[in-house]
Short mmCIF file of C-alpha atoms in Angstrom, two decimals:
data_model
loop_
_atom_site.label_atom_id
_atom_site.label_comp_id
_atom_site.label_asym_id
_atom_site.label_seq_id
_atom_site.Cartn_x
_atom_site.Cartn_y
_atom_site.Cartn_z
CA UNK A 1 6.82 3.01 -24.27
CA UNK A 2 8.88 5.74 -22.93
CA UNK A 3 8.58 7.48 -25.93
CA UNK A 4 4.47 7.20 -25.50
CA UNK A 5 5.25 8.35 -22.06
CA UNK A 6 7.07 11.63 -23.19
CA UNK A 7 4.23 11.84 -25.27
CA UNK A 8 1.32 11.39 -22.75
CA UNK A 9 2.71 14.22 -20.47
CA UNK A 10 2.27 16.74 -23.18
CA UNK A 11 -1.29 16.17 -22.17
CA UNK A 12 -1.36 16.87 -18.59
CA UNK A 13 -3.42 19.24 -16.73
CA UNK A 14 -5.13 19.31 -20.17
CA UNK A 15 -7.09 16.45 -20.69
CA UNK A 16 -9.01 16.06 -17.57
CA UNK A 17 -11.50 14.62 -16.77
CA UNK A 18 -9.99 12.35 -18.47
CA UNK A 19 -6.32 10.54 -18.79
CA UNK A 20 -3.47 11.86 -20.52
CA UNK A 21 -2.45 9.23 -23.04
CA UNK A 22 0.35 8.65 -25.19
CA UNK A 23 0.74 6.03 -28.27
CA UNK A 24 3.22 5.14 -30.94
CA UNK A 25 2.84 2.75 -33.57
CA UNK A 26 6.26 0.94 -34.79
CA UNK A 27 6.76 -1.08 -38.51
CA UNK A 28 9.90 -3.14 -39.11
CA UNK A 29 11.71 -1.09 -36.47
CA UNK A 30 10.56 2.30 -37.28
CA UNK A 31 8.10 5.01 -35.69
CA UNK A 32 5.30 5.82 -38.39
CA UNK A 33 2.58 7.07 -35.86
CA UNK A 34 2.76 9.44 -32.76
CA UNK A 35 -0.29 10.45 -30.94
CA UNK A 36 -1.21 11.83 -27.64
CA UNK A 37 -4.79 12.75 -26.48
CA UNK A 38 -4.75 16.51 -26.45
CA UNK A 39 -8.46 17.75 -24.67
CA UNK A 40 -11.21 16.30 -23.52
CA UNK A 41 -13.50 15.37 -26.44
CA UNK A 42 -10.96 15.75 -29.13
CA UNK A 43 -10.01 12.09 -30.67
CA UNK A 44 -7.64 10.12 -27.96
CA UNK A 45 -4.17 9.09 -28.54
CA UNK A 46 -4.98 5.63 -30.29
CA UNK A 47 -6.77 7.45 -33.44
CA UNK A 48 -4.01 10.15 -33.48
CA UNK A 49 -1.41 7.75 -34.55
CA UNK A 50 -3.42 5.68 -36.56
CA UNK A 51 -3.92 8.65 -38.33
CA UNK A 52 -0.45 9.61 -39.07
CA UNK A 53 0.46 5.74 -39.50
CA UNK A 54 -2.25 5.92 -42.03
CA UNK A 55 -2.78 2.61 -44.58
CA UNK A 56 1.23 1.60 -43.27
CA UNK A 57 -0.62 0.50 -39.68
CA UNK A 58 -1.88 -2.64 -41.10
CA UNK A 59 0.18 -5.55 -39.33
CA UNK A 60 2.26 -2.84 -37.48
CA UNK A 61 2.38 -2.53 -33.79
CA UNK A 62 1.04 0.24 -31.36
CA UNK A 63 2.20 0.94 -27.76
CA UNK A 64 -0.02 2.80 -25.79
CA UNK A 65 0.55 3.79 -22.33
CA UNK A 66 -3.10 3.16 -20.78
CA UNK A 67 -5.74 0.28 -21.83
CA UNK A 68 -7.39 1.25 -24.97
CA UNK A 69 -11.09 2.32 -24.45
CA UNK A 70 -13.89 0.29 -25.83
CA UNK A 71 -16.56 2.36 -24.42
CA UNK A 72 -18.46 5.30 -26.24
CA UNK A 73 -18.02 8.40 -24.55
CA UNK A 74 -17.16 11.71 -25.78
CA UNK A 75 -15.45 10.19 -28.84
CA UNK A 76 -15.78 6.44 -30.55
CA UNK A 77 -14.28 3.70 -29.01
CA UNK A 78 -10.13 3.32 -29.74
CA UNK A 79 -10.66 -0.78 -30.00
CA UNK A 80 -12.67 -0.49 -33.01
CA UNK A 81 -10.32 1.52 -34.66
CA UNK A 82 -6.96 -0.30 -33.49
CA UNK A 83 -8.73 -3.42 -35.33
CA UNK A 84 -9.86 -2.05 -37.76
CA UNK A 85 -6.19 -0.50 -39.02
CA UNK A 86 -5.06 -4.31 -38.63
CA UNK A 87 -2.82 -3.48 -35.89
CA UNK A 88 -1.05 -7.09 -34.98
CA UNK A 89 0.17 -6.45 -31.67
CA UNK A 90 -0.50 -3.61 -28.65
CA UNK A 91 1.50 -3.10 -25.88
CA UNK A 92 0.13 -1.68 -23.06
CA UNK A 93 1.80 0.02 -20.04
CA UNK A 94 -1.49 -0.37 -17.70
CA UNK A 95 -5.13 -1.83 -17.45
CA UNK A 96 -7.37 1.41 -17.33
CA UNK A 97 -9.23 1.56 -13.67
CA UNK A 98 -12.29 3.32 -14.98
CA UNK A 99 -15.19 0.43 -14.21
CA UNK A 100 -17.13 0.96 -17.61
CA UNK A 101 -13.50 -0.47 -18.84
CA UNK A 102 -12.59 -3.25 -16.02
CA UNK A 103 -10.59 -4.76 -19.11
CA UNK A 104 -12.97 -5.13 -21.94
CA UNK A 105 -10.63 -3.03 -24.04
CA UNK A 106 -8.10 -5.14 -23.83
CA UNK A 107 -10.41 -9.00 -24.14
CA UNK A 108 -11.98 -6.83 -26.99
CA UNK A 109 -8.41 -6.75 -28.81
CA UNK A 110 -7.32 -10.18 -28.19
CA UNK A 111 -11.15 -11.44 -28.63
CA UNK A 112 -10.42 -10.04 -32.41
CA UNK A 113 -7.21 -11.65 -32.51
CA UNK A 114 -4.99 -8.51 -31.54
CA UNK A 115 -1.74 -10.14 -29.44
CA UNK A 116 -1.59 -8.02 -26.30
CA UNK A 117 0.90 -8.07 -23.71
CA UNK A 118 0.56 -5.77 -20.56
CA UNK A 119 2.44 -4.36 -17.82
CA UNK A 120 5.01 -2.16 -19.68
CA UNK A 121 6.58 0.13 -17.80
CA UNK A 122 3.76 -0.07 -15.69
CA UNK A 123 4.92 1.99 -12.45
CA UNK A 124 5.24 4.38 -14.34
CA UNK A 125 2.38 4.91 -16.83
CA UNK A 126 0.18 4.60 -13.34
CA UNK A 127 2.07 7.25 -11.87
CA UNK A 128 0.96 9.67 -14.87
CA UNK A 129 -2.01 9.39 -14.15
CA UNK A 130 -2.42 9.66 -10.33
CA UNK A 131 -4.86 12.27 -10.35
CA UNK A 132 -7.13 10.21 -12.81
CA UNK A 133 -6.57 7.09 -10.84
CA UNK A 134 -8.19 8.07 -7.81
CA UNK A 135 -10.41 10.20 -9.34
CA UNK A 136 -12.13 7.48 -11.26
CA UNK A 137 -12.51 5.32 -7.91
CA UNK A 138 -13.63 8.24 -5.61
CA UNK A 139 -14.87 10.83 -7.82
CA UNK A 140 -12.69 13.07 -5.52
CA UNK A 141 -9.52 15.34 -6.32
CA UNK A 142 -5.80 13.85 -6.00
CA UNK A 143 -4.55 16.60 -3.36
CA UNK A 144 -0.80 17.83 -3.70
CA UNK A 145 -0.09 19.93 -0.97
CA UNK A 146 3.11 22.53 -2.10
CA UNK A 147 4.89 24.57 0.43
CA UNK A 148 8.64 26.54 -0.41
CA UNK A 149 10.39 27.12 3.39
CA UNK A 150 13.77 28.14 4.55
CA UNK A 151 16.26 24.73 6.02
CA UNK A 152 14.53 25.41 9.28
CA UNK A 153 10.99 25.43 7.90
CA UNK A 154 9.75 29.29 7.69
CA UNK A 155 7.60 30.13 4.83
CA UNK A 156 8.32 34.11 5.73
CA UNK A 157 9.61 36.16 8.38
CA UNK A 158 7.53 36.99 11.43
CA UNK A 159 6.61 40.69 9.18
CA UNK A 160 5.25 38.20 6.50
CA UNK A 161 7.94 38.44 3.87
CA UNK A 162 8.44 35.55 2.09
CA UNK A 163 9.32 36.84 -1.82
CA UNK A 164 11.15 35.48 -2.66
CA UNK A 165 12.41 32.45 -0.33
CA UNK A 166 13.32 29.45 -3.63
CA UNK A 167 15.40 30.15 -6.77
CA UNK A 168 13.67 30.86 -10.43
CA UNK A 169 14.43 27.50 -11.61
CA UNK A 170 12.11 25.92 -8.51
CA UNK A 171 9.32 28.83 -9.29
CA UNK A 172 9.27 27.85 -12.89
CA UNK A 173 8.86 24.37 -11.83
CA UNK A 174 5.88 25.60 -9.14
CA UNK A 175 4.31 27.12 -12.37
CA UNK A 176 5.02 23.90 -13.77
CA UNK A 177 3.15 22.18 -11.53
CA UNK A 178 -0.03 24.63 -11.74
CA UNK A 179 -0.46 24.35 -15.12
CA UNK A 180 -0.79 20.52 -14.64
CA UNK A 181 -3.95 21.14 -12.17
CA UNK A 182 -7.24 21.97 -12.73
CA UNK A 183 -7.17 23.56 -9.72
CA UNK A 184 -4.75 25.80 -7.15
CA UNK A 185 -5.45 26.44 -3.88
CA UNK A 186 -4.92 28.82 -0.54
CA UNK A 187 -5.91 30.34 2.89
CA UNK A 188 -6.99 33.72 3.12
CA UNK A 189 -3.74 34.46 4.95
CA UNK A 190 -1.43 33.85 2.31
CA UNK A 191 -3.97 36.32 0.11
CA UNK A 192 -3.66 38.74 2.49
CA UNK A 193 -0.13 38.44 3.07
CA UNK A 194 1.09 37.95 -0.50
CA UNK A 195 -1.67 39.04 -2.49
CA UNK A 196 -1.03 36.54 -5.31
CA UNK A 197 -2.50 35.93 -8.98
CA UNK A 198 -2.53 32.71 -8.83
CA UNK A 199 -1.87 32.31 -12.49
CA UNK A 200 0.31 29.90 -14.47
CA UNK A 201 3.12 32.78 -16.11
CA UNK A 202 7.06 31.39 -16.14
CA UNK A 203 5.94 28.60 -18.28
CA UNK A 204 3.71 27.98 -21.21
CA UNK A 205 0.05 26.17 -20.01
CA UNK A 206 -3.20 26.71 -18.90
CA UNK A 207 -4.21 28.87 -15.65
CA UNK A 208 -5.43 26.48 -12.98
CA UNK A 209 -9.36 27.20 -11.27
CA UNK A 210 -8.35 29.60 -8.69
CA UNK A 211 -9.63 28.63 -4.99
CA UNK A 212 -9.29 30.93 -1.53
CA UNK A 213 -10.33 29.35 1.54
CA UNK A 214 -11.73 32.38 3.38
CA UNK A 215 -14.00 30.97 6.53
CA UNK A 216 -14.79 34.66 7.77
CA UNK A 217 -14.80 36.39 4.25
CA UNK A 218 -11.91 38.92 4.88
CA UNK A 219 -10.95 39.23 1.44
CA UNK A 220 -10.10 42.28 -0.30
CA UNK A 221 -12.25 43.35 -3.15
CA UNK A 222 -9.09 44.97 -4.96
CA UNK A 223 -7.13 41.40 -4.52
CA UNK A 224 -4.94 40.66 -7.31
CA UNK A 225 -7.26 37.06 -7.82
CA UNK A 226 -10.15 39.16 -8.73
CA UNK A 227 -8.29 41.15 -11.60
CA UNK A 228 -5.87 38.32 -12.82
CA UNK A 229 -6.33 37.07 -16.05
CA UNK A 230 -6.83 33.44 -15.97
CA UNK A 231 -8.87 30.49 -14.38
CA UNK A 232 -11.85 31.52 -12.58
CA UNK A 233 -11.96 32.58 -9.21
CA UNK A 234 -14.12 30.39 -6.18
CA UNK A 235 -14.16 31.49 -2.97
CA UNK A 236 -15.28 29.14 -0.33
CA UNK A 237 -16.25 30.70 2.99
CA UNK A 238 -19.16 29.56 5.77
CA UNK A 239 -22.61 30.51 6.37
CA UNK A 240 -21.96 32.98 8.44
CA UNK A 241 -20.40 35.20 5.89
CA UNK A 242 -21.91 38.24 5.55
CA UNK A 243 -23.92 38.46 2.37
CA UNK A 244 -23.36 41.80 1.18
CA UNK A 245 -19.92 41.13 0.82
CA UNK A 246 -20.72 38.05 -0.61
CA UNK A 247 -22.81 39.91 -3.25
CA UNK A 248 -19.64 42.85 -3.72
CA UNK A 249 -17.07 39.75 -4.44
CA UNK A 250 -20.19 38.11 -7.12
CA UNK A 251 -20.05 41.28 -8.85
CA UNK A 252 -16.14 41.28 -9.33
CA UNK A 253 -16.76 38.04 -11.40
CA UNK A 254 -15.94 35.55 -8.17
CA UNK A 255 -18.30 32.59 -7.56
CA UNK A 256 -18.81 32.29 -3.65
CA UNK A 257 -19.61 28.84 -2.07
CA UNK A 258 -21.04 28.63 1.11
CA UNK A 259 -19.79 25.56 2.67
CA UNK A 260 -20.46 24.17 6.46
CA UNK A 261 -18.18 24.31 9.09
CA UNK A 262 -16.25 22.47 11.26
CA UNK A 263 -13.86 23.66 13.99
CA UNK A 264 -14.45 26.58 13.13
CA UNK A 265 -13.71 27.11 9.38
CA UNK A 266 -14.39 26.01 6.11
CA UNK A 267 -15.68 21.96 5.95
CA UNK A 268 -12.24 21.03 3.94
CA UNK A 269 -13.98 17.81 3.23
CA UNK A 270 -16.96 18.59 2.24
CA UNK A 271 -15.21 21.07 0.19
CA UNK A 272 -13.34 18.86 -1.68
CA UNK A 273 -16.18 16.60 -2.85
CA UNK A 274 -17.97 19.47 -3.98
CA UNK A 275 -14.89 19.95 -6.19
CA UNK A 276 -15.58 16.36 -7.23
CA UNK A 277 -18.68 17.19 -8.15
CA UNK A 278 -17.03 19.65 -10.78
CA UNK A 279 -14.99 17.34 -12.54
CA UNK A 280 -11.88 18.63 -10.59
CA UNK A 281 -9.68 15.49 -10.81
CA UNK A 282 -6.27 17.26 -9.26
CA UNK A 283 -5.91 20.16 -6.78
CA UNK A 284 -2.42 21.89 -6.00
CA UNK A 285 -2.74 23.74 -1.80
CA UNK A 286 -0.13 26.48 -2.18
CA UNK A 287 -0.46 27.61 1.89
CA UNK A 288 -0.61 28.61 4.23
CA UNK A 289 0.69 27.01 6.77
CA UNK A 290 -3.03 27.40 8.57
CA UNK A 291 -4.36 25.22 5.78
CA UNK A 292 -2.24 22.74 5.44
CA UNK A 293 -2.30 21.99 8.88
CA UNK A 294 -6.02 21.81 8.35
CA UNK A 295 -5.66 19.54 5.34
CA UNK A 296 -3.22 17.73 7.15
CA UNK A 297 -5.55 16.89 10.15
CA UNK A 298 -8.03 15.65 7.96
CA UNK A 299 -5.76 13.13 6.48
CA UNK A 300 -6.66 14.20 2.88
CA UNK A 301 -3.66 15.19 1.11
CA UNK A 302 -2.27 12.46 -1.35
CA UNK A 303 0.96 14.20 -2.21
CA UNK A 304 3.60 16.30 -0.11
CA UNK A 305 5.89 18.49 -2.25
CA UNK A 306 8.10 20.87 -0.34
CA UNK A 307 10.75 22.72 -1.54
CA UNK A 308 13.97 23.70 0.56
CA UNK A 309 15.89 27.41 0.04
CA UNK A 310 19.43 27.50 1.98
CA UNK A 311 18.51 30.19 4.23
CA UNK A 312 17.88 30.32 7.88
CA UNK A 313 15.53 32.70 9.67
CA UNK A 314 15.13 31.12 12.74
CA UNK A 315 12.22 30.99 15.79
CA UNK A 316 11.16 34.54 14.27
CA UNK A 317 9.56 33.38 11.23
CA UNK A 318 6.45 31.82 10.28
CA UNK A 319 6.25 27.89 10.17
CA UNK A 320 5.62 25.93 7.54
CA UNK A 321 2.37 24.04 8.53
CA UNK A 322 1.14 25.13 11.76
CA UNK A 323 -0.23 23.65 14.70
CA UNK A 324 -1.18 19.45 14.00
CA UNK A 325 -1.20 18.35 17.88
CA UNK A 326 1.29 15.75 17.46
CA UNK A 327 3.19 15.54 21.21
CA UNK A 328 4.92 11.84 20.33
CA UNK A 329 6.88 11.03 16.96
CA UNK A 330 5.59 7.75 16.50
CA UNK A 331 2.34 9.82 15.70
CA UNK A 332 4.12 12.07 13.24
CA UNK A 333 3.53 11.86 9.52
CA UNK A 334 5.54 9.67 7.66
CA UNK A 335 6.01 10.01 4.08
CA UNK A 336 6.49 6.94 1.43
CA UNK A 337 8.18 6.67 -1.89
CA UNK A 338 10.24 9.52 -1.50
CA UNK A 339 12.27 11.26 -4.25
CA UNK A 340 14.62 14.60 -3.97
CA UNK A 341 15.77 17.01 -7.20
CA UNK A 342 17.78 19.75 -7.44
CA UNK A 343 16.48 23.37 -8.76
CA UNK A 344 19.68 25.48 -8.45
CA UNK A 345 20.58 25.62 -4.98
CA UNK A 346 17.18 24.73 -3.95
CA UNK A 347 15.96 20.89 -3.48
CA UNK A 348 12.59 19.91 -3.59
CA UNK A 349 11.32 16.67 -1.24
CA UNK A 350 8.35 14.86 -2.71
CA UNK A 351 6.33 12.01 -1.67
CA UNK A 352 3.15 10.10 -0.39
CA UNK A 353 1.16 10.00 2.56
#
């Protein structure tokens, strides 16, 4: 199974709307099939190493790390063909939580006399997939909110330099982690102050769906996001934009949504079902520290990844989220399930709201 794991991953930010899904199929002690579902549409992780197990699958046994699907989607259903091989025995590291599957892959199996025993690893084959999970219940994005500060919190000095605060290891990783999403996120002010690209470049992968939240549409026409090669550029700004420029960033190849606001600024909410809508399943908020005190405040942010340089700039520098209105700490945020790792001499804090 952790094999099928290492597998699976080779599939994320890739495979989405759907799960990334890894499978190996074992005979007298020895691998003869390795599969992992690649894309969307293309054949899922099941048929892949049935395929390379070819005729020596018959009476083997296959480990998979999500609930085979028995449904007919984009591609056949992976039942019929795990019973069809003659595939004695599946193990499977966790029931899939899509409702068109609710189990019936896995009475299907045992219904054709398949032995199946679940639960493998399961922790973490449903941690893989934590952007699918909640996804398929919500039909809105898992939210990872990102941030890189000094040990006293500043994202940049009080002129706006901030390049570069972490190490290259924990920027590789950051590039890592964008290639993994189908979408990257931030607030005009880091565009203005940074002017980034947004694009996935010190590690091999796709280039996330580029979003700026930009409530008063400031943004420069010569931006680097306009002219990056990559993922498609969205601007999300209010009605009250002015439409000419919303017309100027159209013709630079941007699509501009006009969303409803609250407080202010940009409807984060009903911004982020719209990205349901799109079949975003994940979303990685890069900053500011505007926005994610905005996301913060709406309680909408699944994941909290921050990542810690050892410098110091003190009260003159920029915080890291801004202004939440908390005046007691038993009403501070507390984080669950949380994990630290070393990138150099920078550490990076994860965990859960």
């Amino acid at each position: 199974m952790k094999m099928a794991l290492k597998l699976a991953r080779k599939g994320l930010g890739r495979t989405s709307p759907n799960p990334a899904v890894g499978a190996i199929v074992i005979k007298e002690d020895r691998v003869i099939g390795r599969g992992y579902h690649k894309k969307a549409g293309l054949p899922h992780a099941e048929i892949e190493a049935l395929k390379e197990a070819g005729g020596d699958a018959d009476s083997a046994e296959m480990y998979v790390t999500l609930e085979p699907c028995r449904h007919t989607g984009r591609t056949p259903p992976c039942t019929d063909a795990i019973i069809k091989a003659g595939i004695k025995r599946v193990f499977i590291g966790t029931k899939d939580p899509n409702p068109l599957m609710a189990g019936k892959g896995i009475r299907s199996l045992r219904k054709a006399g398949v032995d199946v025993k679940t639960g493998l690893l399961e922790d973490d084959c449903i941690k893989i997939n934590e952007a699918y999970n909640k996804y398929i219940r919500s039909k809105l994005p898992f939210i990872t909110l990102k941030l890189a500060a000094t040990l006293d919190g500043k994202i940049a000095t009080l002129g706006g330099e901030s390049r570069w605060i972490t190490s290259e290891p924990a920027r590789r990783h950051v590039h890592r982690m964008r290639s993994r999403a189908d979408a990257i996120m931030v607030g005009i002010g880091t565009v203005l102050r940074d002017n980034p690209e947004l694009t996935t470049r010190h590690v091999t992968g796709k280039d996330p769906i580029r979003f700026v939240v930009d409530s008063d549409l400031k943004i420069p026409l010569d931006a680097k996001v306009f002219t990056a090669k990559g993922g498609r550029l969205i601007v999300a700004t209010t009605r009250k934009a002015d439409s000419k420029k919303m017309r100027m960033a159209e013709e630079r190849g941007a699509m501009v949504l006009k969303i409803p606001s609250a407080g202010g600024g940009v409807n984060l909410k009903r911004l982020i079902a719209i990205m349901g809508e799109m079949e975003i399943t994940s979303l990685l908020i890069e900053g500011g520290s505007r926005l994610a005190a905005s996301f913060i405040k709406e309680k909408i942010v699944d994941k909290f990844c921050f990542f810690y340089a050892p410098r110091i700039i003190g009260e003159e520098g920029m915080p890291m989220v801004g202004e939440l209105g908390i005046r007691s700490l038993k009403d501070s945020l507390e984080l669950r399930d949380v994990s630290v790792r070393g990138f150099d001499r920078d550490i990076m804090v994860e965990g859960y709201r």
